[in-house]
Amino acid sequence: MSKVVPTTAFEGQKPGTSGLRKKVTVFQQPNYAENFIQSIFDSLEGFAGQTLVIGGDGRFYNSQVIQTAIRIAAANGFGRVLVGRGGLLSTPAASNVIRQYKAFGGIILSASHNPGGPDGDFGIKYNISNGGPAPEKITNAIFEHSKKITQYRIAEAADIDLNTLGKSTVEGMAVEVIDPVADYAKLMQRLFDFDAIRALFQSGFRMRFDAMHAITGPYAHEILEGILGAPAGTVVNGTPLPDFGGHHPDPNLVHAKELYDLMMSPQAPDLGAASDGDGDRNLIIGRNIFVNPSDSLALLAANAHLAPGYAKGLVGIARSMPTSAAADRVAQRLGIGCYETPTGWKFFGNLLDADKATICGEESAGTGSNHVREKDGLWAVLLWLNILAVRRESVETIVKAHWASYGRNYYSRHDYEEVDADGANLLMKGLRDRFATLPGSHGIVAVDDFAYDDPIDGSRTEGQGIRLMFGEGTRIVFRLSGTGTSGATLRVYIERYEADPAKHDLDPQVALADLIALADSIAGIKQHTGRVTPDVIT
Ligand code: VG1
Ligand code: CO
């Protein structure tokens, strides 16, 4: 029997860059998750009898909300739910399952790179039938429904055993517990030359993959060590834990510092890689060289034809606005389309569906392709491996040859995390108020607040980041994060193009030092945030 439960609306159930993210303690309030899930269904039409995919990154509270989501889906009339064993599905694997089984959509329980555990973060995201994050039209509708919700429908049923593969029913709705890795591994096998990668490992090539106690552990174990024959121990921190072992599952140079230090040491293997909480990000470090994610996007695009799945070439490349223009230079040389979107994977979906872009990427360690509709951490690692297996050169040689050929986009992102929200808003307002006077000063040629007109559906998205443009590939971008759960996080993106190979060997912090100082003096970062240095430098 399902029942209708009266409820009252919660404030602030507005999805951000990637779903609704809040502290676990916020989600634990009675009816909080129920309200949001019902608001998702209230925003959708035509799902009666259809399939819904549910899975999460295994963080604390995942197993409770999965059961809740199954019961609400049953009471709302879905015909079938596919759920990963143990309630687990990486974000790209969930995207694949939605597409492969022609599901109506999916609910992904994740707060991605945010910390987990009882005092950490939780999140819920809805993906549509193409496998990608719901576009803003839907996320806005969900928010509107969440503000006026008065009841939700939920089945009164026992918990589903999520640890055993197989079928059961909840009030007439079929529930299938599926292997979270199998379909995804098959997809990777179709895209990449697994024989070549296997031969690479056989030749003595060594890598370390840090799964950060998050969702990619089972995927990396099976694909890298299982199918591809990488030596046991290649994957470290490979068991997903509800609190990620107390760490921040964010594959950056601060939270994956151990990996970075190893790669800079004499004991370094040939390749270091890591992924985040939900498996959609990738960190790539060669021996002696960190590969900036913007450069990685450009390199993957330039070399993708070496992998069977992309042998026919790319139709286009899309990148988020703050991502460096390194990929644009590749698109230009290939004579293919190049698109600049707001931050967040939801903006790539239309371009991928319309076959305007094959590879997409973000500076935040997110790269992916038209194989799913999410960024995909392990995919990026496998594409790198495929390229290394064909070229048989070191990561450092490949990166430096790329710069010599295309020029180098010196690039860095400075994050000021959990700063006072009023101060951060004042900083952004202070910049906006000076739009008329900034051009002409400090070498600035133009300023704007990035807006995007989607070329496929015509929708417009405004206020996506303030750009100070200095001409010739030099710019500073200011943006407030849409994934944090307390205070505000200010991101400052700094970029300068350098064509001369004789000048390609600088530390980006040195090469960009003047712009970094200018960013502070123009925006008043210290004054508005009270911070002297960023928390994270990428
Ligand atoms: C950040 C990144 C963005 C990414 C988003 C979700 O958003 O900058 O590029 O798409 O996280 O990634 P924001 O609004 O905090 O800058 V994930 O791996 O957290 O789902
Ligand atoms: Co993520």
XYZ file of C-alpha atoms and ligand atoms in Angstrom:
559
model
C 0.000 0.000 0.000
C 1.275 3.437 -0.723
C 0.341 6.376 1.395
C 0.144 10.118 0.953
C 2.137 11.971 3.575
C 1.399 15.636 4.284
C 4.524 17.765 4.376
C 5.639 21.369 4.424
C 8.154 22.957 2.083
C 11.798 23.496 2.987
C 13.631 26.603 1.933
C 16.615 26.410 -0.348
C 16.034 23.177 -2.265
C 17.557 24.805 -5.306
C 19.844 22.559 -7.360
C 23.269 24.130 -7.944
C 25.974 23.404 -10.521
C 25.306 19.687 -10.107
C 22.201 18.771 -8.126
C 21.098 19.646 -4.605
C 24.011 19.490 -2.156
C 23.620 20.045 1.558
C 25.092 18.864 4.813
C 24.060 15.322 5.756
C 22.394 16.797 8.841
C 20.179 18.925 6.582
C 19.174 15.876 4.529
C 18.461 13.970 7.750
C 15.604 16.287 8.693
C 12.310 14.394 8.466
C 10.815 14.712 4.963
C 13.779 16.676 3.543
C 14.909 14.054 1.007
C 11.290 12.917 0.469
C 10.211 16.438 -0.429
C 13.003 16.868 -2.932
C 12.486 13.500 -4.611
C 8.728 14.082 -4.866
C 9.473 17.551 -6.309
C 11.608 15.889 -8.981
C 8.736 13.600 -9.968
C 6.246 16.484 -9.795
C 8.376 18.254 -12.426
C 8.261 15.337 -14.859
C 5.541 13.917 -17.077
C 4.930 10.620 -18.789
C 6.966 8.290 -16.607
C 4.146 5.908 -15.632
C 5.377 2.370 -16.185
C 8.847 3.602 -17.225
C 12.295 2.712 -15.896
C 14.203 4.778 -13.343
C 17.886 4.252 -12.539
C 19.032 4.828 -8.972
C 22.573 4.707 -7.653
C 25.055 6.647 -5.611
C 28.673 7.093 -4.678
C 28.336 5.080 -1.471
C 28.739 7.984 0.901
C 27.152 8.103 4.325
C 23.319 8.217 4.102
C 23.367 6.708 0.574
C 21.700 3.456 1.607
C 18.864 5.155 3.497
C 17.965 7.568 0.693
C 18.144 4.815 -1.939
C 15.418 2.896 -0.104
C 13.365 6.068 0.215
C 13.775 6.869 -3.483
C 12.681 3.341 -4.458
C 9.532 3.627 -2.327
C 8.632 7.074 -3.668
C 9.249 5.920 -7.260
C 6.918 2.955 -6.713
C 4.164 5.114 -5.246
C 4.477 7.591 -8.113
C 3.939 4.936 -10.753
C 7.336 4.028 -12.212
C 7.284 0.538 -13.719
C 10.835 -0.505 -12.939
C 13.857 0.637 -10.978
C 17.410 -0.408 -11.847
C 19.735 0.008 -8.896
C 23.438 -0.754 -8.609
C 24.446 -3.502 -6.179
C 25.112 -2.052 -2.761
C 23.344 1.084 -3.954
C 26.490 1.955 -5.900
C 26.838 3.442 -9.358
C 29.496 5.892 -10.428
C 28.034 8.976 -12.087
C 29.284 8.009 -15.590
C 28.144 4.406 -15.086
C 24.686 5.649 -14.072
C 24.607 7.746 -17.230
C 25.471 4.656 -19.243
C 22.807 2.514 -17.558
C 20.152 5.151 -18.267
C 21.101 5.159 -21.947
C 21.635 1.444 -22.376
C 18.337 0.386 -20.784
C 16.414 3.307 -22.286
C 15.367 4.509 -18.856
C 13.157 7.543 -18.395
C 15.803 9.057 -16.131
C 17.905 8.499 -13.077
C 18.480 9.680 -9.548
C 22.143 9.920 -8.573
C 22.912 10.250 -4.900
C 26.208 12.060 -4.617
C 27.945 15.177 -3.455
C 30.864 14.259 -5.700
C 34.151 15.773 -4.496
C 32.631 17.137 -1.268
C 33.621 15.369 1.976
C 31.333 12.630 3.346
C 30.414 11.083 6.680
C 27.835 12.164 9.286
C 29.255 15.713 9.333
C 29.952 15.784 5.615
C 27.826 16.487 2.578
C 25.103 14.636 0.707
C 23.473 15.319 -2.622
C 20.707 14.320 -5.007
C 20.789 14.869 -8.741
C 18.278 14.040 -11.461
C 19.407 12.908 -14.914
C 17.176 12.796 -17.970
C 16.723 10.074 -20.577
C 19.849 11.016 -22.555
C 21.792 10.067 -19.420
C 22.835 13.626 -18.654
C 22.095 16.030 -15.815
C 18.686 17.676 -16.067
C 18.861 21.006 -17.894
C 18.012 24.221 -16.082
C 14.419 24.191 -17.308
C 13.876 21.051 -15.216
C 16.045 22.020 -12.228
C 14.177 25.329 -12.023
C 10.855 23.460 -12.113
C 12.043 21.132 -9.335
C 12.904 24.154 -7.200
C 9.500 25.728 -7.864
C 7.722 22.510 -6.883
C 9.864 22.211 -3.745
C 8.639 25.619 -2.592
C 4.978 24.683 -2.695
C 4.981 20.961 -1.942
C 2.262 19.844 0.488
C 2.434 16.052 0.224
C 4.437 13.153 -1.101
C 3.504 9.600 -2.062
C 5.485 6.713 -0.694
C 5.117 2.931 -0.694
C 4.846 1.191 2.649
C 7.235 -1.635 1.937
C 10.184 -3.374 3.513
C 13.736 -2.435 2.528
C 15.046 -4.023 -0.668
C 18.127 -6.234 -0.251
C 20.590 -4.239 -2.331
C 23.510 -6.566 -1.798
C 22.223 -9.421 -3.943
C 21.818 -9.229 -7.711
C 18.295 -10.059 -8.790
C 14.707 -8.977 -9.150
C 11.976 -8.176 -6.655
C 8.939 -5.916 -6.578
C 7.720 -3.012 -4.519
C 3.999 -2.497 -4.905
C 3.962 -3.840 -8.430
C 7.084 -1.910 -9.472
C 9.966 -4.183 -10.516
C 13.287 -3.584 -8.795
C 16.418 -5.017 -10.371
C 19.713 -4.970 -8.535
C 22.376 -4.871 -11.256
C 26.157 -5.222 -11.342
C 27.388 -1.616 -11.238
C 30.599 -2.321 -13.181
C 29.775 -4.875 -15.929
C 28.008 -2.697 -18.530
C 30.447 0.152 -17.998
C 33.469 -2.132 -18.464
C 32.001 -3.427 -21.736
C 31.506 0.136 -22.954
C 35.156 0.977 -22.203
C 36.226 -2.151 -24.053
C 34.393 -0.954 -27.153
C 36.046 2.474 -27.079
C 39.649 1.606 -26.348
C 42.305 -0.773 -27.616
C 42.497 -3.019 -24.581
C 45.057 -5.301 -26.265
C 47.434 -2.382 -26.743
C 46.977 -1.238 -23.137
C 47.500 -4.802 -21.908
C 50.726 -4.963 -23.916
C 51.792 -1.647 -22.395
C 51.435 -3.048 -18.887
C 53.220 -6.236 -19.962
C 56.152 -4.165 -21.172
C 56.720 -2.945 -17.615
C 54.709 0.288 -17.680
C 53.642 1.179 -14.145
C 50.845 3.351 -12.857
C 49.145 4.238 -9.619
C 45.420 4.879 -9.585
C 44.169 6.482 -6.377
C 40.448 5.791 -5.974
C 40.395 7.935 -2.819
C 38.170 5.391 -1.016
C 35.392 6.463 -3.340
C 33.264 4.938 -6.067
C 35.911 4.217 -8.736
C 37.617 1.564 -6.591
C 35.532 -1.395 -7.878
C 35.645 -0.069 -11.464
C 39.416 0.463 -11.435
C 40.110 -2.885 -9.787
C 38.081 -4.759 -12.366
C 39.172 -2.829 -15.468
C 42.808 -1.930 -14.725
C 43.962 -4.856 -12.642
C 41.415 -7.409 -13.862
C 40.835 -6.986 -17.580
C 43.959 -5.005 -18.477
C 46.380 -6.948 -16.329
C 47.954 -4.068 -14.439
C 49.916 -5.432 -11.462
C 47.979 -5.900 -8.213
C 48.485 -2.805 -6.098
C 48.139 -0.459 -9.079
C 44.834 0.688 -7.580
C 45.179 2.184 -4.110
C 42.434 3.236 -1.681
C 40.156 1.058 -3.790
C 37.465 0.229 -1.258
C 34.593 2.732 -1.162
C 34.013 3.965 2.381
C 31.014 5.978 3.626
C 33.351 8.725 4.872
C 36.063 8.256 2.214
C 38.458 7.315 4.994
C 38.045 10.774 6.468
C 39.528 12.394 3.367
C 38.170 14.841 0.867
C 37.556 12.792 -2.329
C 38.692 15.675 -4.514
C 41.491 14.721 -6.897
C 43.468 17.945 -6.746
C 46.987 18.775 -5.676
C 45.950 19.361 -2.073
C 43.767 16.311 -1.442
C 45.748 13.934 -3.668
C 49.065 15.266 -2.405
C 50.477 11.825 -1.638
C 50.030 10.826 -5.264
C 51.553 14.090 -6.424
C 54.579 13.664 -4.148
C 55.091 10.118 -5.396
C 54.968 11.284 -9.009
C 57.596 13.931 -8.321
C 59.891 11.436 -6.555
C 62.570 9.122 -7.986
C 60.215 6.157 -7.304
C 57.510 7.586 -9.539
C 55.677 5.137 -11.796
C 54.958 6.183 -15.385
C 51.467 7.482 -14.736
C 49.575 8.711 -11.683
C 45.812 9.136 -11.773
C 42.950 9.685 -9.364
C 39.204 10.138 -9.439
C 36.685 11.821 -7.166
C 33.783 10.784 -4.919
C 31.398 9.864 -7.734
C 33.944 8.883 -10.381
C 33.412 11.637 -12.911
C 36.657 13.563 -12.399
C 40.205 12.642 -13.314
C 43.597 13.803 -12.170
C 46.512 12.987 -14.454
C 50.112 13.269 -13.317
C 53.083 12.042 -15.313
C 56.477 11.352 -13.834
C 57.740 14.848 -12.994
C 54.789 16.630 -14.543
C 51.289 17.523 -13.416
C 48.971 17.719 -16.397
C 46.681 20.666 -15.966
C 43.102 19.503 -16.713
C 42.691 22.145 -19.410
C 45.848 20.866 -21.110
C 44.663 17.303 -20.630
C 41.442 18.115 -22.498
C 43.435 19.594 -25.378
C 45.841 16.654 -25.444
C 43.093 14.058 -25.359
C 41.286 15.831 -28.184
C 44.458 16.073 -30.274
C 45.262 12.373 -29.782
C 41.812 10.793 -29.515
C 42.037 9.326 -33.033
C 44.612 6.863 -31.642
C 41.786 5.079 -29.793
C 39.450 2.875 -31.875
C 36.290 4.575 -30.577
C 37.468 7.910 -31.952
C 39.438 6.730 -34.983
C 37.034 8.523 -37.306
C 37.954 11.846 -35.702
C 35.995 14.351 -33.671
C 33.060 16.468 -34.803
C 33.743 19.209 -32.269
C 35.108 20.101 -28.859
C 33.204 21.847 -26.072
C 34.661 23.347 -22.916
C 33.309 25.307 -20.007
C 34.074 29.014 -20.081
C 36.679 29.018 -17.272
C 38.594 26.160 -18.961
C 41.680 27.372 -20.811
C 41.600 27.925 -24.547
C 44.190 25.178 -25.160
C 41.398 22.972 -26.554
C 40.279 25.754 -28.903
C 43.657 25.636 -30.625
C 43.251 21.917 -31.229
C 39.738 22.428 -32.610
C 41.039 25.152 -34.871
C 43.812 22.976 -36.267
C 41.427 20.054 -36.763
C 38.966 22.385 -38.442
C 36.116 21.297 -36.179
C 33.556 23.131 -34.061
C 34.474 24.646 -30.723
C 31.921 25.567 -28.051
C 32.194 27.544 -24.818
C 29.535 26.752 -22.216
C 28.813 27.737 -18.614
C 30.313 25.623 -15.825
C 28.583 22.275 -15.223
C 28.109 19.200 -17.392
C 24.398 19.888 -17.961
C 25.346 22.431 -20.619
C 27.125 19.855 -22.789
C 24.114 17.550 -23.161
C 22.442 19.387 -26.026
C 25.706 19.707 -27.985
C 26.418 16.000 -27.576
C 22.858 14.983 -28.478
C 22.983 17.155 -31.587
C 26.359 15.660 -32.549
C 28.062 19.042 -32.445
C 30.770 17.896 -30.022
C 32.540 14.584 -29.432
C 34.782 15.512 -26.498
C 33.953 17.949 -23.706
C 35.901 19.150 -20.724
C 36.165 21.389 -17.731
C 39.174 22.842 -15.951
C 37.945 21.183 -12.753
C 39.371 17.811 -13.795
C 36.336 16.793 -15.810
C 36.624 15.284 -19.283
C 34.247 13.107 -21.197
C 32.826 12.271 -24.590
C 29.664 11.339 -26.412
C 29.852 7.774 -24.980
C 27.748 8.953 -22.009
C 26.321 12.310 -20.916
C 28.488 12.882 -17.850
C 32.151 13.560 -17.409
C 33.994 10.323 -16.850
C 37.115 9.920 -14.730
C 38.119 6.393 -15.656
C 37.365 7.038 -19.328
C 39.911 9.862 -19.325
C 42.493 7.629 -17.658
C 41.855 4.873 -20.212
C 42.128 7.304 -23.124
C 45.457 8.494 -21.715
C 46.563 4.854 -21.396
C 45.479 4.133 -24.967
C 47.468 7.127 -26.214
C 50.522 6.124 -24.162
C 50.208 2.559 -25.437
C 50.301 3.742 -29.049
C 52.858 6.542 -28.749
C 55.160 4.801 -26.271
C 56.476 8.153 -25.059
C 56.421 9.556 -21.548
C 53.618 11.836 -20.380
C 56.180 14.620 -20.054
C 57.400 14.206 -23.638
C 53.837 14.177 -24.969
C 52.809 17.280 -23.011
C 55.915 19.253 -23.970
C 55.596 18.299 -27.621
C 51.997 19.516 -27.501
C 53.045 22.885 -26.099
C 55.827 23.194 -28.667
C 53.315 22.572 -31.413
C 50.332 24.598 -30.177
C 51.833 27.039 -27.680
C 51.210 26.841 -23.948
C 48.193 28.252 -22.159
C 49.610 28.979 -18.735
C 46.722 28.399 -16.411
C 45.865 28.260 -12.737
C 42.771 28.213 -10.556
C 42.810 29.681 -7.069
C 40.024 28.619 -4.713
C 39.063 30.489 -1.581
C 36.806 28.011 0.148
C 33.980 28.609 2.611
C 34.548 32.332 2.846
C 31.938 34.709 4.171
C 29.091 34.780 1.604
C 28.387 38.501 2.032
C 32.032 39.346 1.409
C 32.149 37.161 -1.690
C 28.955 38.715 -3.065
C 30.320 42.184 -2.413
C 33.489 41.307 -4.291
C 31.460 40.206 -7.320
C 29.184 43.249 -7.087
C 32.224 45.519 -6.791
C 33.505 44.162 -10.086
C 30.119 44.427 -11.812
C 29.756 48.021 -10.664
C 33.006 48.870 -12.438
C 32.212 47.265 -15.808
C 32.115 50.691 -17.467
C 35.424 51.909 -16.089
C 37.645 48.797 -16.001
C 38.351 48.579 -19.747
C 41.325 50.798 -20.488
C 42.886 50.272 -17.068
C 45.571 47.666 -16.213
C 45.638 46.547 -19.860
C 42.038 45.317 -19.711
C 40.394 45.430 -23.117
C 36.949 44.081 -22.219
C 34.898 42.865 -19.262
C 31.652 40.949 -19.099
C 29.565 38.586 -17.057
C 29.500 35.415 -19.141
C 26.124 34.544 -20.639
C 25.366 31.527 -22.813
C 22.819 31.131 -25.541
C 22.357 27.429 -26.112
C 22.656 26.941 -29.895
C 20.338 23.933 -29.813
C 17.361 24.913 -27.671
C 17.848 28.695 -27.619
C 17.801 28.923 -23.817
C 19.843 31.704 -22.242
C 21.866 31.398 -19.024
C 23.291 34.542 -17.468
C 25.673 35.537 -14.677
C 28.142 32.694 -15.237
C 31.368 34.411 -14.250
C 33.047 37.792 -14.564
C 35.726 37.924 -17.212
C 38.505 40.489 -17.344
C 40.003 40.122 -20.803
C 43.433 41.490 -21.613
C 43.640 40.331 -25.230
C 45.933 37.734 -26.827
C 44.652 34.850 -24.709
C 45.146 36.546 -21.351
C 42.301 36.754 -18.873
C 41.186 36.586 -15.260
C 37.796 35.082 -14.415
C 35.935 35.383 -11.112
C 33.133 32.968 -10.223
C 31.304 31.783 -7.148
C 30.996 28.024 -6.787
C 27.600 26.345 -7.060
C 28.520 23.117 -5.274
C 29.537 24.215 -1.772
C 27.386 23.699 1.294
C 28.608 26.396 3.645
C 29.512 30.018 3.044
C 30.749 30.833 -0.446
C 33.684 29.555 -2.456
C 35.399 32.062 -4.711
C 37.169 30.674 -7.757
C 39.684 32.814 -9.608
C 40.839 31.462 -12.971
C 43.994 32.960 -14.473
C 45.281 32.335 -17.979
C 47.955 33.609 -20.338
C 48.946 32.235 -23.723
C 52.621 31.819 -24.556
C 53.578 30.878 -28.093
C 57.368 30.812 -27.642
C 58.634 27.278 -26.773
C 61.691 28.835 -25.109
C 59.318 30.175 -22.479
C 57.340 26.996 -21.763
C 59.231 25.771 -18.720
C 57.987 28.147 -16.051
C 55.974 27.217 -12.995
C 52.485 28.589 -13.787
C 52.457 30.462 -10.466
C 55.589 32.282 -11.606
C 54.435 32.783 -15.188
C 51.134 34.217 -13.927
C 52.458 36.077 -10.863
C 51.671 39.535 -12.214
C 48.089 38.533 -13.103
C 47.609 36.841 -9.728
C 48.632 40.064 -7.971
C 46.418 42.070 -10.298
C 43.414 39.847 -9.545
C 43.733 40.733 -5.884
C 44.315 44.419 -6.403
C 41.385 44.795 -8.813
C 38.862 42.619 -6.972
C 40.041 43.122 -3.394
C 40.224 39.414 -2.591
C 42.038 39.891 0.714
C 39.801 42.729 1.730
C 36.517 40.925 0.930
C 37.407 37.387 2.023
C 39.918 38.067 4.784
C 42.146 35.440 3.158
C 45.758 36.035 2.289
C 46.273 32.871 0.242
C 43.954 30.486 -1.598
C 43.013 27.157 0.025
C 43.583 25.229 -3.174
C 45.801 26.103 -6.115
C 45.478 24.004 -9.231
C 32.447 22.457 -9.696
C 33.337 22.588 -10.915
C 32.538 22.300 -12.173
C 31.906 20.917 -12.072
C 31.068 20.837 -10.800
C 30.499 19.457 -10.573
O 31.408 23.409 -9.741
O 33.905 23.875 -10.978
O 33.383 22.402 -13.289
O 31.088 20.659 -13.174
O 31.871 21.153 -9.669
O 31.515 18.511 -10.527
P 31.437 24.775 -8.911
O 30.110 25.420 -9.145
O 31.722 24.414 -7.503
O 32.591 25.555 -9.489
V 31.357 17.222 -9.495
O 32.602 16.138 -9.872
O 31.396 17.961 -8.025
O 29.868 16.593 -9.823
Co 32.249 14.351 -9.291
